[in-house]
């Protein structure tokens, strides 16, 4: 029973390049969340998606960042024209249901993005 | 507003109990969670408590919730070296039920 799968584990990009981070939720989970963790800090919510819909993107920077969760395939977090401040660990989590009830998040091992 | 606060560090002797504390601001929180993060890994759900409960026990873990004071604690009995990690408190507020809000984490270190 595979957990949340994220790839790549480590990603190095030069300033100005694009970063694409992938997340496959746990089997049976249709809700995906992206969080960012800066060094020595907690997790900050970025975006919450269901299949083909963005439900809450209140934590996502308005520019350069986008996320999708297509009908088929993994969820993608895309960062265009990366800057050094984007260096962080990006965690994906999934749950079987979203709002209401007990629906704890199950996390992947993260993608560590380094911008040089 | 939504805010979760924890102390940053805790050092405990092996075999003693560890108590990690957390305060939150949203009184409408429905569920509160404790997650554990080991170096280089993602977050592992340890336990959770529904807001109408005062206490939950699960083997070596005891969660206490004081809803009046908006205070949550995690007690780890007989702390072992394998318990060294960062522990995150998190809440699911009713007002923003689509997301879970995390504290900054408490780094637990075990001394012999």
PDB file of C-alpha atoms in Angstrom, chain B residues 8-12 18-20 76 79-80 83-87 106-110:
ATOM      1  CA  UNK B   8      11.279  25.318  19.725  1.00  0.00           C
ATOM      2  CA  UNK B   9      13.363  22.919  21.799  1.00  0.00           C
ATOM      3  CA  UNK B  10      12.978  20.271  24.479  1.00  0.00           C
ATOM      4  CA  UNK B  11      15.719  18.109  25.992  1.00  0.00           C
ATOM      5  CA  UNK B  12      14.795  15.030  28.007  1.00  0.00           C
ATOM      6  CA  UNK B  18       8.521  14.182  27.493  1.00  0.00           C
ATOM      7  CA  UNK B  19       5.776  16.763  27.453  1.00  0.00           C
ATOM      8  CA  UNK B  20       5.443  18.926  24.367  1.00  0.00           C
ATOM      9  CA  UNK B  76       5.607  10.580  25.530  1.00  0.00           C
ATOM     10  CA  UNK B  79      11.242   8.440  26.045  1.00  0.00           C
ATOM     11  CA  UNK B  80      13.703   6.552  23.837  1.00  0.00           C
ATOM     12  CA  UNK B  83      11.827   9.521  19.724  1.00  0.00           C
ATOM     13  CA  UNK B  84      14.347  12.203  18.720  1.00  0.00           C
ATOM     14  CA  UNK B  85      12.581  14.242  16.067  1.00  0.00           C
ATOM     15  CA  UNK B  86      10.629  17.425  15.466  1.00  0.00           C
ATOM     16  CA  UNK B  87       7.054  17.300  16.715  1.00  0.00           C
ATOM     17  CA  UNK B 106       9.413  21.369  18.785  1.00  0.00           C
ATOM     18  CA  UNK B 107      12.770  19.672  18.389  1.00  0.00           C
ATOM     19  CA  UNK B 108      13.013  16.886  20.958  1.00  0.00           C
ATOM     20  CA  UNK B 109      16.487  15.720  21.872  1.00  0.00           C
ATOM     21  CA  UNK B 110      17.238  12.795  24.132  1.00  0.00           C
TER      22      UNK B 110
END
